[in-house]
Coordinates of C-alpha atoms in Angstrom, one line a residue:
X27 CA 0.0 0.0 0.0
X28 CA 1.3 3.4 -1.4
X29 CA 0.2 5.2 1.7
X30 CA 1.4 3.2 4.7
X31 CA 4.7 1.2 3.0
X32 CA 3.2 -2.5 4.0
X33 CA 2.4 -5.4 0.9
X34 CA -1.2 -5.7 -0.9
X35 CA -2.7 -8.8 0.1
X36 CA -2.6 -11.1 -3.3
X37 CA -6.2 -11.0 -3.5
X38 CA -5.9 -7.1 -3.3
X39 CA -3.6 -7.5 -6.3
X40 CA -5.8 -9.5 -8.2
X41 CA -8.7 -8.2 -8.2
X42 CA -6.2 -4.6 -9.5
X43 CA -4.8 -6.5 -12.2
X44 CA -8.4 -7.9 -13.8
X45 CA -9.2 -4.0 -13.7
X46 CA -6.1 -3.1 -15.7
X47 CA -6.3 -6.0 -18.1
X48 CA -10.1 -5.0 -18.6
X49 CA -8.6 -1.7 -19.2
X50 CA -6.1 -3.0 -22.3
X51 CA -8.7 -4.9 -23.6
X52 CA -10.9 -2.0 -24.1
X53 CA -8.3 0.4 -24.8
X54 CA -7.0 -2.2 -28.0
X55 CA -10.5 -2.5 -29.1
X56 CA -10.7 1.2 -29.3
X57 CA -7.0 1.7 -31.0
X58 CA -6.0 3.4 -28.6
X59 CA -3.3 0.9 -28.2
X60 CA -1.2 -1.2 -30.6
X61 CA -1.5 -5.4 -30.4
X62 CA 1.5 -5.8 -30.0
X63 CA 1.4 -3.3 -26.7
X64 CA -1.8 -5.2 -25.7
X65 CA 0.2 -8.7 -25.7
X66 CA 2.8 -7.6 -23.7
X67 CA 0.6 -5.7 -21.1
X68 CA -1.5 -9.0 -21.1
X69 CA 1.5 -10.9 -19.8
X70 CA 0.6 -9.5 -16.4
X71 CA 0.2 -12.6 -14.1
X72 CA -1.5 -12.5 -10.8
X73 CA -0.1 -13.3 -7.8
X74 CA -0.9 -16.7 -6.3
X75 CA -3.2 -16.8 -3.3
X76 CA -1.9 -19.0 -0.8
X77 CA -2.3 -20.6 2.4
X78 CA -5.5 -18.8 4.2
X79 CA -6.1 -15.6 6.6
X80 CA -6.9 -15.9 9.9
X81 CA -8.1 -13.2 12.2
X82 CA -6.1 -11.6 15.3
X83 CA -6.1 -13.9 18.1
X84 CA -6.7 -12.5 21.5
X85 CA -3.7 -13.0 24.5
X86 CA -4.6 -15.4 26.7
X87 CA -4.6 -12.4 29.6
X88 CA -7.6 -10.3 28.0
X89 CA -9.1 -13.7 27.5
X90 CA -8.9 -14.2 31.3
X91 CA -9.6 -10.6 32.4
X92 CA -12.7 -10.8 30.8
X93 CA -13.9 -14.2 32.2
X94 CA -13.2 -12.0 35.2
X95 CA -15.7 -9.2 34.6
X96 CA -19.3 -10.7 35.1
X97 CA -20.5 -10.9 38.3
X98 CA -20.9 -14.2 38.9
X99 CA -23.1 -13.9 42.1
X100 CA -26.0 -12.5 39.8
X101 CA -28.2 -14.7 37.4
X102 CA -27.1 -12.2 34.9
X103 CA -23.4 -12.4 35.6
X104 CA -23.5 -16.5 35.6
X105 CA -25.0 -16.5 32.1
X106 CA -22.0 -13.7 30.8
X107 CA -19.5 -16.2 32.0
X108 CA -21.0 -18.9 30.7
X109 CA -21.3 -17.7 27.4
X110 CA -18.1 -15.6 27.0
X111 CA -16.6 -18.6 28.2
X112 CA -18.3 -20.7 25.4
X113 CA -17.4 -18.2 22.7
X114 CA -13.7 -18.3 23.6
X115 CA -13.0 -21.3 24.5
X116 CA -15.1 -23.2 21.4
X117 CA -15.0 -19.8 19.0
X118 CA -18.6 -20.6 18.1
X119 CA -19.7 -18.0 15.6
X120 CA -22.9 -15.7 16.4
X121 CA -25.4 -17.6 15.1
X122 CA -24.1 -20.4 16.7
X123 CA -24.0 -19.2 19.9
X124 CA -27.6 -18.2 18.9
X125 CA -28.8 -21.3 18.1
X126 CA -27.0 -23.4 20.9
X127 CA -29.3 -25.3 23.1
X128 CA -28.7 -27.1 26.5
X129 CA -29.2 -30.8 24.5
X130 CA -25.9 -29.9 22.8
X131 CA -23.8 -30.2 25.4
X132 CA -23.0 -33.9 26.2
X133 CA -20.3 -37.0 27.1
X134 CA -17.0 -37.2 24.2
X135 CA -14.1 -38.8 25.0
X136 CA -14.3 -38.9 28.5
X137 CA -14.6 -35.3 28.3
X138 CA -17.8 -32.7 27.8
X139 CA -18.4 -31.0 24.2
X140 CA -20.8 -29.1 22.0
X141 CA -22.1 -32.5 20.2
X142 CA -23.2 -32.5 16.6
X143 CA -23.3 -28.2 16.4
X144 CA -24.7 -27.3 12.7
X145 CA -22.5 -24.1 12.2
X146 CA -21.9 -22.2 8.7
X147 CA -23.5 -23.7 5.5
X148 CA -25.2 -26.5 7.5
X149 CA -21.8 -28.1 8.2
X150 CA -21.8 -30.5 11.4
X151 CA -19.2 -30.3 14.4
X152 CA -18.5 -31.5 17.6
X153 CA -16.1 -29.2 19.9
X154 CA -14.7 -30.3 22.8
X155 CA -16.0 -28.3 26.1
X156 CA -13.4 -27.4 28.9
X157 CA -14.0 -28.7 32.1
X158 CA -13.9 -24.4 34.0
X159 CA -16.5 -23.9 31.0
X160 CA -18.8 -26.2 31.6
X161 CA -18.8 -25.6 35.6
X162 CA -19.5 -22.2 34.6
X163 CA -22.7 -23.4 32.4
X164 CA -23.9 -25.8 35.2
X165 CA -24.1 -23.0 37.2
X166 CA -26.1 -20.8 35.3
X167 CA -28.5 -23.4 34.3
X168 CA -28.9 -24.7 37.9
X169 CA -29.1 -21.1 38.9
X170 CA -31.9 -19.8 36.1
X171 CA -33.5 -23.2 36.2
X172 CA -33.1 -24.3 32.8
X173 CA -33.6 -27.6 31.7
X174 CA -33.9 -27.6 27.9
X175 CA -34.3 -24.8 24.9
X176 CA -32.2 -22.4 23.5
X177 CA -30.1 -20.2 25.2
X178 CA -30.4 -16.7 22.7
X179 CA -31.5 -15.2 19.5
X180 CA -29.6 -13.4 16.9
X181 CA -31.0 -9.8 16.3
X182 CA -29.2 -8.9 13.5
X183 CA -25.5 -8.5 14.6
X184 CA -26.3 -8.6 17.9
X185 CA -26.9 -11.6 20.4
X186 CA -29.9 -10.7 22.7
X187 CA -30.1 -13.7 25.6
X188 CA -33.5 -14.9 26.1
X189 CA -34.7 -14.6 29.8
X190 CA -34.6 -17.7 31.5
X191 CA -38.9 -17.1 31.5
X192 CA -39.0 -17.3 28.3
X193 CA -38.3 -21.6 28.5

């Protein structure tokens, strides 16, 4: 990038060159440019795309100061923890976390998971569950007396948590 010094991503690139070769076509169909200048300027390759992005992780100490911040003496505080708790330790997307439901969790391995969560373009999953985690969502569902259901809707971008009533 011309205005901070670091690289183009490839796809960045790419996407530039198809504009300028769109460019050369049009400007040789016009005349405006020889073939000859059109072949060479069509020699342009993109760069590969390889390996994949991945977002910023966060450190492991913001992680932990903000399993800190919810109350946990309040029914409100309990259910923070245990979701915040389920979002970092199983990175669930939003509508996942949306859509999870207290039948998901269950026995793996001698261990606890999210069993058989249908995430992004209907694709199946199981996750394994830390044990801190799923102490903290024992307590919340002893605490707000849930049993079964969902635990949240999506509203738009937002995840609103369903009072426990509301099951």
């Amino acid at each position: 990038d011309k205005d901070n010094g670091t690289p183009l991503a490839p796809s960045t690139v790419n996407v530039k060159m198809a504009a300028v070769r769109s460019l050369v076509h049009c400007a040789a169909a016009e005349g405006w440019i020889s073939e000859q200048e059109e072949q060479i300027l069509k020699c342009l390759h993109a760069r590969p795309v390889t390996g994949r992005r991945e977002g910023q992780r966060m450190p492991l100490a913001d992680v932990q100061r903000c399993l800190r911040l919810p109350d946990r003496a309040t029914l409100a505080g309990k259910r923070d923890y245990a979701l915040l708790g389920v979002q970092f330790a199983c990175g669930l997307r939003r509508a996942e976390l949306c859509n999870l439901e207290v039948k998901t969790i269950g026995r793996l391995n001698k261990g606890w998971a999210l069993i058989d969560l249908v995430g992004k373009r209907q694709k199946v999953r199981s996750i394994p569950l830390e044990t801190l985690i799923k102490d903290g969502i024992d307590e919340w569902l002893a605490a707000a007396k849930i049993s079964s259901g969902g635990t949240g809707r999506c509203s738009g971008e937002n995840v609103v948590i369903v009072s426990p009533a509301s099951f």
